[in-house]
Each structure stands twice: as C-alpha cells, then as structure tokens.
Amino acid sequence: MLKRLNKEVIKNRFFLGIFLSLLSIACMDKKNTETKLSLSKTPMFSIESPMILHEGLKEGQTLYRKKGKIEKEIPVQSDGELFWFMSDFDVRDKSLTELYIKTGNPFLNQNIVTFTKSEQELHLKSEKTPLLSYRYKMNYPPPGVDSIYGKSAYVHPLLSPYGDTLTRIQPPDHYHHYGLWGPWTKTKIAGKGVDFWNLGSGLGTVIFKEVLSTYQGPLFAGFKVRQEHIDFRASPQNRSAIVEDLDIKTWHLNNQKNRYIVDYISKFSTPLEDGLLLEQYRYGGGLAMRFNERWKADNSKLLTSEGKDRLTADGTKARWCLISGESTDGKTTNGVLFLSHIENKSHPEPMRVWPIDANEGRGDMFFEFCPIRHQEWFLEKNKWNTLKYRLIVFEGTLTSEEAEAYWQSYVNPVTAKSVSD
C-alpha cells in the first residue's frame, strides 16, 4: 500500500514538473514580448535632451533602443507625473533607430545623479561630480560689512562641467548679489513700497523656510524648497509677503560630458488679503545671475535668440540667451545658456543685461530674465503663479543652432508612444 502511494506521488510530481516547465516557457515568451514606440517628431539637432515616455513603465519593463542587431538599454525615471528618458538620436545618421519597451531584465535604477545635504547647503552631483549647491543657512558678509546683507535661499556655486565656479556672491560693489537667485525688487503692499532685492534698504529680504522634498535617480536629481519674501516693517502675521516653492533639478547627459541641464521652476503666491503689486522695473523676480569675477568686457560675450549682443540686449526680449567667457586656466571657454519657457509671463521675456562698461569700466557680467521689465504684475491672494527656466551649463562652445534646438526641445519635448496608438 505504501509503495503504491509513493509511486503515485512520484508520478504526480513528474507531471507537475512538466506542467511547470511548459508554464515557464509560456511566461518566458510573454516576458520577451516587445512594444514598438514611435516618436512625436524628429529631433531638429543632434543634442541630448529630456524626452517624455508616453506609455510609462510597469514593473519588470525596460526601455530599449535598437539599431540593427545592437540593443541598448535606456534609463527611465519618473518625476511623479511623467516618465522621462534621454536618447542620443543623431539626425545626421540616416540609419534606422527604433525604440521599444521590453518585459524582463528591468533596468537597475542606480542613482547616477544624487542629492546630499550638509550642515549649511543642499548639493547636487552627477557621477560624483559636483554641479551646484543651494544655501539654506544664513550667510553673512565679511567682517566690517553690515550684517543686514546676510542671506539664505540662493544657488552658489553653480559649477561648469569641469569645475569652474560660474557664480559670485557678496561682491564688494553689490553685497546683495547672491549667485543665482530671483528676489522681487520694487513692490507695493497696501500702498507702501517694499524692496526684497536691495538688502541695504532694510525693507525686506528672501530667506529659506524648509525643504519640501528631495529626489535622485539615473537621469536627474533635485529638491523642492520653500522660500519667503519677508517684509520687515509688517506685523508678525503679515511679514511673509510672498511664499515661493522653488524646484531645482539637474539632468545627467550620457554622451555629452561637457554639458549638463538645470531646471529652475518657481511657483509663488501671496497670503496677503489685499494682494501685492510687482511694479514695472528693470530688476526683479524671474531668474538673475551674477557671474564670476573673471569675466569682463574683453573676455566674455552674450548672444540672444533675436541676435542681440552685449551692446544691444538690455531691455529687449528673448526666448534664450547664451553667455560664455574665459575658463579659469585661460585655455578654453565655458558658460550658460538660459532658456525661458513659453508659458512664462511676458514671454518672449525681457532681460536686464549690464552695460559693457559697467562697474568702473570693467564690464562685469550680470544677466536676468525680468518679467516685469515693461509691465507690472498684480498678485492676488493665494493664487499661484509659475515661472519656468532651463539652464544648459557647458564647457567649450555652444552654437546658436544648438541653443535654438535646446529651446525647442524644452518647450515642446519629443514624446514616445506605442505605434498602435
């Protein structure tokens, strides 16, 4: 009896094994299925730029690029709303490149672009190379200078891909200049003027409030922080005149080690019952940058999307502005391409560019996208407003054709979706 039972168990196990093997083969076939993707448009220039994966990826799926018999896995990262990827499509190469989603062998999402926090700053790095830092602790000016010029809530240093510092803070000619930042200048609150830019006036400032979120991954890393425009003369309950949520994100480019991308998104509103008026003025808000002290009139240059240069750009409007200058070693150049998003107020956006003979004839470089340069802006209570910018930080040179391609890909990114859609 016992022997007969053992034989039945062995027999059942044998057939169960065959069944599981067949099931495994079927699953393997299922896992190896592919979904071919099509692009919404052909990239206009051979640059790497963020693209949207319309399908999204489910668990166990991977994005691949296939060219002939060569397959290359492409990292994908979600920002909570969209799935993003980078792919180096070369429009000069006429051979066919295909994209598809494949189940099985999912991409290992290692953190290539990383976020770290120190005692005074937030840091973003790409493959351990420092890119930028954001100061969240108060930084006071040198001894002998009024402490009223102390400040938090700004980006410095912004570094070139090879490590040159591109920003400058607390220059003796303008102690209130802080790297990459964007306070509003001439404002009216209940009929009274408040200046959040010129710290020496003692009327207002912008300070860090809190970290809202952080993220990192194979494509990008960043943080979202809350900043406040503080009205020093207001009552305690009304001192916070503008609340700003600033989201800063850096993108890693796989095949262009001499470049990287920074997204700078400012969302802001006023909690004040009667709102706040941003007066028309040549400085204020948007995105401003005081460049390093190396760059003067004779070793730096500027070009806008409308063909304006250092002599003619101030007060004009542009979709993008390309600024470059001599590197620290004097052997090459580096710089920043500033892109204004098409959804921004006053786009194409007015600019403030210092005259070529500024600062006692030195021609120091200062640039700002200034949405209220030609028109005031009234902020209603608790109504959120958004300004979006992208920076291409580069080493070497960047052409006007590439600048236009970067802007086009920023405002209308390439999307990929299944051919059947």
Short mmCIF file of C-alpha atoms in Angstrom, two decimals:
data_model
loop_
_atom_site.label_atom_id
_atom_site.label_comp_id
_atom_site.label_asym_id
_atom_site.label_seq_id
_atom_site.Cartn_x
_atom_site.Cartn_y
_atom_site.Cartn_z
CA MET A 1 0.00 0.00 0.00
CA LEU A 2 2.77 2.42 0.98
CA LYS A 3 4.77 1.57 -2.14
CA ARG A 4 1.73 2.25 -4.36
CA LEU A 5 1.25 5.67 -2.72
CA ASN A 6 4.91 6.55 -3.25
CA LYS A 7 4.61 5.65 -6.94
CA GLU A 8 1.52 7.88 -7.27
CA VAL A 9 3.39 10.78 -5.59
CA ILE A 10 6.37 10.36 -7.90
CA LYS A 11 4.06 10.16 -10.93
CA ASN A 12 2.18 13.30 -9.88
CA ARG A 13 5.43 15.16 -9.28
CA PHE A 14 6.64 14.18 -12.74
CA PHE A 15 3.56 15.54 -14.48
CA LEU A 16 3.61 18.63 -12.24
CA GLY A 17 7.20 19.25 -13.29
CA ILE A 18 6.26 19.02 -16.99
CA PHE A 19 3.35 21.41 -16.42
CA LEU A 20 5.53 23.94 -14.62
CA SER A 21 8.17 23.74 -17.36
CA LEU A 22 5.59 24.44 -20.05
CA LEU A 23 4.17 27.28 -17.97
CA SER A 24 7.67 28.71 -17.53
CA ILE A 25 8.29 28.62 -21.29
CA ALA A 26 4.98 30.34 -21.90
CA CYS A 27 5.86 33.00 -19.34
CA MET A 28 9.27 33.45 -20.92
CA ASP A 29 7.64 34.02 -24.29
CA LYS A 30 5.35 36.53 -22.64
CA LYS A 31 8.28 38.22 -20.92
CA ASN A 32 10.13 38.61 -24.19
CA THR A 33 7.30 40.46 -25.91
CA GLU A 34 8.12 43.91 -27.26
CA THR A 35 6.10 47.10 -27.76
CA LYS A 36 7.44 49.24 -30.55
CA LEU A 37 7.40 53.01 -29.97
CA SER A 38 7.21 55.95 -32.34
CA LEU A 39 8.48 59.49 -31.79
CA SER A 40 6.20 62.52 -31.97
CA LYS A 41 8.77 64.32 -34.13
CA THR A 42 12.34 64.06 -35.37
CA PRO A 43 14.77 65.98 -33.16
CA MET A 44 15.94 69.05 -35.08
CA PHE A 45 19.56 68.81 -33.97
CA SER A 46 21.92 66.22 -32.57
CA ILE A 47 21.62 67.10 -28.89
CA GLU A 48 20.67 65.13 -25.81
CA SER A 49 17.55 66.49 -24.17
CA PRO A 50 14.82 65.09 -21.88
CA MET A 51 12.05 63.21 -23.70
CA ILE A 52 8.67 62.00 -22.44
CA LEU A 53 7.80 58.30 -22.42
CA HIS A 54 4.07 58.45 -23.10
CA GLU A 55 3.44 54.83 -22.10
CA GLY A 56 5.03 54.89 -18.68
CA LEU A 57 6.76 51.72 -17.48
CA LYS A 58 5.22 48.97 -15.43
CA GLU A 59 7.14 46.78 -13.02
CA GLY A 60 9.50 44.47 -14.88
CA GLN A 61 9.59 46.55 -18.08
CA THR A 62 12.57 48.26 -19.70
CA LEU A 63 13.05 50.81 -22.47
CA TYR A 64 15.46 49.77 -25.24
CA ARG A 65 16.96 51.39 -28.28
CA LYS A 66 17.63 49.05 -31.19
CA LYS A 67 19.81 49.82 -34.19
CA GLY A 68 20.22 46.84 -36.46
CA LYS A 69 21.31 43.98 -34.22
CA ILE A 70 22.62 46.29 -31.49
CA GLU A 71 20.43 46.82 -28.45
CA LYS A 72 20.99 49.45 -25.79
CA GLU A 73 19.06 49.78 -22.56
CA ILE A 74 17.82 53.32 -21.82
CA PRO A 75 17.28 54.51 -18.22
CA VAL A 76 13.84 55.86 -17.38
CA GLN A 77 12.87 57.98 -14.37
CA SER A 78 9.53 59.33 -13.19
CA ASP A 79 9.05 62.74 -11.58
CA GLY A 80 5.73 61.64 -10.10
CA GLU A 81 3.73 62.83 -13.11
CA LEU A 82 5.65 61.83 -16.24
CA PHE A 83 8.22 59.22 -17.26
CA TRP A 84 11.37 60.71 -18.77
CA PHE A 85 14.28 59.32 -20.77
CA MET A 86 17.30 60.54 -22.73
CA SER A 87 18.38 59.22 -26.08
CA ASP A 88 21.16 60.44 -28.33
CA PHE A 89 19.36 60.49 -31.68
CA ASP A 90 21.76 61.74 -34.34
CA VAL A 91 19.76 63.41 -37.09
CA ARG A 92 22.77 63.20 -39.40
CA ASP A 93 22.71 59.39 -39.18
CA LYS A 94 20.23 58.10 -41.76
CA SER A 95 20.22 54.51 -40.46
CA LEU A 96 17.09 53.45 -38.60
CA THR A 97 16.97 53.67 -34.81
CA GLU A 98 13.99 52.06 -33.09
CA LEU A 99 12.66 52.30 -29.57
CA TYR A 100 10.65 49.64 -27.81
CA ILE A 101 9.51 48.50 -24.39
CA LYS A 102 10.51 45.01 -23.40
CA THR A 103 9.38 42.92 -20.45
CA GLY A 104 12.01 41.13 -18.43
CA ASN A 105 15.50 42.15 -17.32
CA PRO A 106 14.41 45.52 -15.88
CA PHE A 107 16.94 48.33 -15.76
CA LEU A 108 18.73 48.64 -12.44
CA ASN A 109 17.90 52.17 -11.29
CA GLN A 110 21.19 53.18 -9.77
CA ASN A 111 21.45 56.77 -8.59
CA ILE A 112 23.74 58.43 -11.14
CA VAL A 113 22.57 61.94 -10.26
CA THR A 114 22.50 62.39 -6.49
CA PHE A 115 21.30 64.70 -3.73
CA THR A 116 23.15 65.28 -0.45
CA LYS A 117 22.67 67.65 2.44
CA SER A 118 25.42 69.22 4.54
CA GLU A 119 25.18 71.47 7.59
CA GLN A 120 24.63 74.61 5.50
CA GLU A 121 23.84 73.57 1.92
CA LEU A 122 21.98 71.19 -0.38
CA HIS A 123 24.17 69.64 -3.08
CA LEU A 124 23.52 68.04 -6.47
CA LYS A 125 26.12 65.83 -8.15
CA SER A 126 26.39 63.76 -11.31
CA GLU A 127 28.56 60.64 -11.11
CA LYS A 128 30.15 62.19 -8.00
CA THR A 129 30.99 65.41 -9.90
CA PRO A 130 29.62 68.48 -8.04
CA LEU A 131 27.18 70.55 -10.12
CA LEU A 132 25.59 73.11 -7.82
CA SER A 133 24.82 73.95 -4.19
CA TYR A 134 21.87 75.72 -2.60
CA ARG A 135 22.43 77.69 0.60
CA TYR A 136 19.72 77.15 3.21
CA LYS A 137 21.60 78.58 6.22
CA MET A 138 22.22 82.30 6.65
CA ASN A 139 25.48 83.51 5.13
CA TYR A 140 26.75 86.83 6.49
CA PRO A 141 29.07 89.25 4.65
CA PRO A 142 32.75 89.74 5.53
CA PRO A 143 33.72 91.43 8.82
CA GLY A 144 33.19 95.19 8.72
CA VAL A 145 30.19 94.93 6.37
CA ASP A 146 26.70 95.49 7.77
CA SER A 147 25.13 92.17 8.75
CA ILE A 148 21.92 93.32 7.07
CA TYR A 149 23.46 91.90 3.88
CA GLY A 150 23.30 88.39 5.31
CA LYS A 151 21.12 85.97 3.33
CA SER A 152 19.99 82.42 2.66
CA ALA A 153 17.98 80.93 -0.26
CA TYR A 154 20.31 81.12 -3.28
CA VAL A 155 22.39 78.89 -5.58
CA HIS A 156 26.17 79.10 -5.27
CA PRO A 157 28.38 77.76 -6.58
CA LEU A 158 26.99 76.86 -9.97
CA LEU A 159 29.87 74.90 -11.48
CA SER A 160 30.93 74.25 -15.05
CA PRO A 161 31.18 70.55 -16.02
CA TYR A 162 34.94 70.71 -15.37
CA GLY A 163 34.67 72.53 -12.05
CA ASP A 164 34.94 76.26 -12.76
CA THR A 165 32.79 78.40 -10.45
CA LEU A 166 30.43 80.44 -12.64
CA THR A 167 28.55 82.36 -9.93
CA ARG A 168 29.65 85.03 -7.47
CA ILE A 169 28.22 86.16 -4.14
CA GLN A 170 28.70 89.27 -1.99
CA PRO A 171 30.86 91.22 -4.48
CA PRO A 172 32.09 94.49 -2.90
CA ASP A 173 30.23 96.55 -5.48
CA HIS A 174 26.90 94.79 -4.74
CA TYR A 175 26.93 92.90 -1.44
CA HIS A 176 23.31 91.96 -2.04
CA HIS A 177 24.15 89.89 -5.15
CA TYR A 178 23.91 86.16 -4.43
CA GLY A 179 24.88 83.84 -7.27
CA LEU A 180 21.74 82.52 -8.93
CA TRP A 181 18.62 83.97 -7.30
CA GLY A 182 15.46 85.98 -8.00
CA PRO A 183 14.00 88.39 -5.42
CA TRP A 184 11.34 90.89 -6.43
CA THR A 185 12.53 94.49 -6.21
CA LYS A 186 10.02 97.34 -6.41
CA THR A 187 6.74 96.15 -4.90
CA LYS A 188 3.71 97.83 -3.34
CA ILE A 189 1.96 96.41 -0.28
CA ALA A 190 -1.06 98.38 0.93
CA GLY A 191 0.31 101.41 -0.90
CA LYS A 192 3.79 101.21 0.68
CA GLY A 193 6.96 100.33 -1.21
CA VAL A 194 8.90 97.21 -0.18
CA ASP A 195 12.22 96.15 -1.74
CA PHE A 196 13.21 92.49 -1.31
CA TRP A 197 16.29 92.76 -3.58
CA ASN A 198 18.38 95.64 -2.25
CA LEU A 199 19.12 94.31 1.23
CA GLY A 200 20.82 97.53 2.31
CA SER A 201 17.46 99.32 2.31
CA GLY A 202 16.42 97.27 5.33
CA LEU A 203 12.91 96.86 3.93
CA GLY A 204 12.89 93.18 3.06
CA THR A 205 14.74 90.01 2.10
CA VAL A 206 14.22 86.43 0.87
CA ILE A 207 15.02 83.54 3.21
CA PHE A 208 14.87 79.76 3.23
CA LYS A 209 11.93 78.27 5.11
CA GLU A 210 12.01 74.47 4.70
CA VAL A 211 12.84 71.53 2.43
CA LEU A 212 9.64 70.16 0.91
CA SER A 213 11.05 67.17 -0.99
CA THR A 214 14.20 65.64 -2.47
CA TYR A 215 14.80 63.06 -5.21
CA GLN A 216 17.58 61.33 -7.13
CA GLY A 217 17.98 58.64 -9.79
CA PRO A 218 19.58 57.55 -13.08
CA LEU A 219 18.57 60.69 -15.01
CA PHE A 220 18.05 63.57 -12.61
CA ALA A 221 18.20 64.68 -9.00
CA GLY A 222 16.83 67.70 -7.23
CA PHE A 223 14.98 69.30 -4.38
CA LYS A 224 11.97 71.47 -3.72
CA VAL A 225 12.34 74.16 -1.07
CA ARG A 226 10.04 76.81 0.35
CA GLN A 227 11.34 80.41 0.39
CA GLU A 228 9.70 83.51 1.79
CA HIS A 229 9.85 87.18 0.83
CA ILE A 230 9.92 88.90 4.24
CA ASP A 231 8.53 92.41 4.78
CA PHE A 232 10.48 93.74 7.78
CA ARG A 233 8.03 96.57 8.51
CA ALA A 234 4.88 94.44 8.56
CA SER A 235 3.15 92.99 11.60
CA PRO A 236 4.28 89.46 12.58
CA GLN A 237 1.27 87.80 10.95
CA ASN A 238 1.89 89.63 7.64
CA ARG A 239 5.69 89.52 7.42
CA SER A 240 5.64 86.72 4.85
CA ALA A 241 4.57 88.72 1.78
CA ILE A 242 5.35 86.10 -0.88
CA VAL A 243 5.57 82.32 -0.46
CA GLU A 244 7.72 80.62 -3.10
CA ASP A 245 8.19 76.92 -3.80
CA LEU A 246 11.42 76.58 -5.76
CA ASP A 247 12.14 73.30 -7.56
CA ILE A 248 15.72 72.82 -8.82
CA LYS A 249 16.59 69.75 -10.87
CA THR A 250 19.83 68.70 -12.61
CA TRP A 251 19.89 66.28 -15.55
CA HIS A 252 22.73 63.94 -16.48
CA LEU A 253 23.74 63.71 -20.15
CA ASN A 254 25.24 60.32 -21.01
CA ASN A 255 27.09 61.27 -24.17
CA GLN A 256 27.93 64.94 -23.56
CA LYS A 257 30.24 65.06 -20.57
CA ASN A 258 30.95 68.73 -21.25
CA ARG A 259 27.32 69.75 -20.59
CA TYR A 260 24.50 69.31 -18.12
CA ILE A 261 20.98 70.67 -17.67
CA VAL A 262 19.40 72.57 -14.76
CA ASP A 263 15.65 73.15 -14.46
CA TYR A 264 14.63 76.09 -12.25
CA ILE A 265 10.88 76.29 -11.52
CA SER A 266 9.47 78.97 -9.23
CA LYS A 267 5.86 78.75 -8.01
CA PHE A 268 4.78 81.67 -5.85
CA SER A 269 1.75 83.37 -4.30
CA THR A 270 0.96 85.98 -1.69
CA PRO A 271 -1.00 85.26 1.51
CA LEU A 272 -1.81 88.97 1.94
CA GLU A 273 -5.51 89.82 1.98
CA ASP A 274 -5.20 92.76 -0.43
CA GLY A 275 -2.64 91.11 -2.69
CA LEU A 276 0.70 92.58 -3.78
CA LEU A 277 1.81 94.67 -6.76
CA LEU A 278 5.06 93.90 -8.57
CA GLU A 279 5.87 97.26 -10.11
CA GLN A 280 7.36 97.72 -13.55
CA TYR A 281 11.14 97.93 -13.12
CA ARG A 282 14.36 96.83 -14.78
CA TYR A 283 15.23 94.42 -11.96
CA GLY A 284 13.15 91.90 -10.07
CA GLY A 285 11.96 88.30 -9.89
CA GLY A 286 12.43 85.86 -12.72
CA LEU A 287 15.94 84.47 -12.62
CA ALA A 288 19.11 86.52 -12.10
CA MET A 289 22.78 85.56 -12.10
CA ARG A 290 25.90 87.46 -11.06
CA PHE A 291 28.75 85.83 -12.93
CA ASN A 292 32.24 85.09 -11.64
CA GLU A 293 34.75 87.92 -11.25
CA ARG A 294 36.96 86.58 -14.08
CA TRP A 295 34.57 87.67 -16.79
CA LYS A 296 34.98 91.21 -18.02
CA ALA A 297 34.15 93.13 -21.19
CA ASP A 298 37.17 91.73 -23.06
CA ASN A 299 36.84 88.01 -22.27
CA SER A 300 33.09 87.27 -22.23
CA LYS A 301 30.22 87.57 -24.68
CA LEU A 302 26.45 87.35 -24.95
CA LEU A 303 24.03 86.38 -27.72
CA THR A 304 20.22 86.25 -27.64
CA SER A 305 17.68 84.34 -29.73
CA GLU A 306 16.92 87.63 -31.51
CA GLY A 307 20.57 88.21 -32.45
CA LYS A 308 21.29 90.85 -29.79
CA ASP A 309 24.74 91.09 -28.18
CA ARG A 310 26.20 92.67 -25.03
CA LEU A 311 25.78 96.17 -26.51
CA THR A 312 22.15 95.81 -27.61
CA ALA A 313 20.46 93.12 -25.46
CA ASP A 314 19.45 95.12 -22.39
CA GLY A 315 15.71 95.78 -22.26
CA THR A 316 14.94 93.57 -25.27
CA LYS A 317 13.02 90.29 -25.24
CA ALA A 318 14.32 86.81 -25.98
CA ARG A 319 13.48 83.12 -25.89
CA TRP A 320 17.05 82.26 -24.93
CA CYS A 321 20.29 83.99 -24.00
CA LEU A 322 23.73 82.44 -24.44
CA ILE A 323 26.55 83.73 -22.20
CA SER A 324 30.13 82.48 -22.24
CA GLY A 325 33.56 83.55 -21.05
CA GLU A 326 37.13 82.53 -20.49
CA SER A 327 37.81 79.48 -18.33
CA THR A 328 39.98 79.66 -15.21
CA ASP A 329 43.05 78.28 -16.98
CA GLY A 330 42.54 80.64 -19.93
CA LYS A 331 42.73 77.75 -22.41
CA THR A 332 39.04 77.38 -23.28
CA THR A 333 35.62 78.82 -22.53
CA ASN A 334 32.53 77.83 -20.55
CA GLY A 335 29.14 79.33 -19.89
CA VAL A 336 25.39 79.08 -19.51
CA LEU A 337 22.52 79.03 -21.98
CA PHE A 338 19.38 80.47 -20.34
CA LEU A 339 16.00 79.29 -21.68
CA SER A 340 12.69 80.99 -20.90
CA HIS A 341 9.59 78.79 -21.11
CA ILE A 342 6.83 79.79 -23.49
CA GLU A 343 4.29 79.73 -20.63
CA ASN A 344 6.12 82.43 -18.66
CA LYS A 345 4.59 85.84 -18.21
CA SER A 346 5.79 88.36 -20.83
CA HIS A 347 7.36 85.62 -22.99
CA PRO A 348 9.49 86.20 -25.03
CA GLU A 349 10.94 87.51 -21.81
CA PRO A 350 12.53 90.93 -21.18
CA MET A 351 16.12 90.96 -19.94
CA ARG A 352 18.39 93.05 -17.79
CA VAL A 353 21.97 92.94 -19.09
CA TRP A 354 24.65 95.15 -17.58
CA PRO A 355 26.30 97.66 -19.95
CA ILE A 356 29.67 96.66 -21.32
CA ASP A 357 31.31 99.50 -19.36
CA ALA A 358 29.56 98.66 -16.06
CA ASN A 359 31.36 98.75 -12.70
CA GLU A 360 34.01 101.37 -13.34
CA GLY A 361 34.54 100.21 -16.90
CA ARG A 362 35.35 96.57 -16.06
CA GLY A 363 32.27 95.25 -17.82
CA ASP A 364 31.34 92.66 -15.17
CA MET A 365 28.69 90.22 -16.38
CA PHE A 366 25.18 90.27 -14.93
CA PHE A 367 22.08 88.75 -16.53
CA GLU A 368 18.41 88.49 -15.62
CA PHE A 369 15.16 87.34 -17.19
CA CYS A 370 12.86 90.04 -15.79
CA PRO A 371 9.13 89.50 -16.49
CA ILE A 372 8.12 92.90 -15.04
CA ARG A 373 10.67 94.92 -17.01
CA HIS A 374 7.97 96.54 -19.16
CA GLN A 375 4.72 95.69 -17.37
CA GLU A 376 3.57 95.50 -13.74
CA TRP A 377 2.14 92.28 -12.29
CA PHE A 378 -0.52 92.11 -9.59
CA LEU A 379 -0.50 89.03 -7.35
CA GLU A 380 -3.89 88.03 -5.97
CA LYS A 381 -4.19 86.40 -2.56
CA ASN A 382 -3.46 82.63 -2.61
CA LYS A 383 -3.30 82.49 -6.42
CA TRP A 384 -0.26 80.52 -7.53
CA ASN A 385 1.91 81.75 -10.38
CA THR A 386 4.71 79.88 -12.15
CA LEU A 387 7.94 80.84 -13.90
CA LYS A 388 9.98 78.10 -15.58
CA TYR A 389 13.56 78.26 -16.79
CA ARG A 390 16.17 75.81 -18.05
CA LEU A 391 19.94 76.29 -18.00
CA ILE A 392 22.40 74.42 -20.21
CA VAL A 393 25.74 74.64 -18.41
CA PHE A 394 28.58 73.89 -20.78
CA GLU A 395 32.30 73.62 -21.29
CA GLY A 396 33.85 74.68 -24.62
CA THR A 397 31.42 76.20 -27.10
CA LEU A 398 27.70 76.02 -27.85
CA THR A 399 26.35 77.27 -31.19
CA SER A 400 23.26 79.37 -31.82
CA GLU A 401 21.76 76.44 -33.75
CA GLU A 402 22.21 74.22 -30.72
CA ALA A 403 20.75 76.92 -28.48
CA GLU A 404 17.60 77.03 -30.61
CA ALA A 405 17.38 73.22 -30.57
CA TYR A 406 17.64 73.17 -26.78
CA TRP A 407 14.86 75.76 -26.52
CA GLN A 408 12.61 73.85 -28.95
CA SER A 409 13.12 70.60 -27.05
CA TYR A 410 12.39 72.41 -23.76
CA VAL A 411 9.03 73.92 -24.74
CA ASN A 412 7.96 71.02 -26.97
CA PRO A 413 9.79 67.87 -25.89
CA VAL A 414 9.85 64.76 -28.05
CA THR A 415 7.42 62.10 -26.86
CA ALA A 416 7.46 58.36 -27.49
CA LYS A 417 4.35 56.17 -27.55
CA SER A 418 3.32 52.80 -28.95
CA VAL A 419 2.85 52.58 -32.72
CA SER A 420 -0.65 51.15 -32.25
CA ASP A 421 -1.89 54.36 -30.56
#
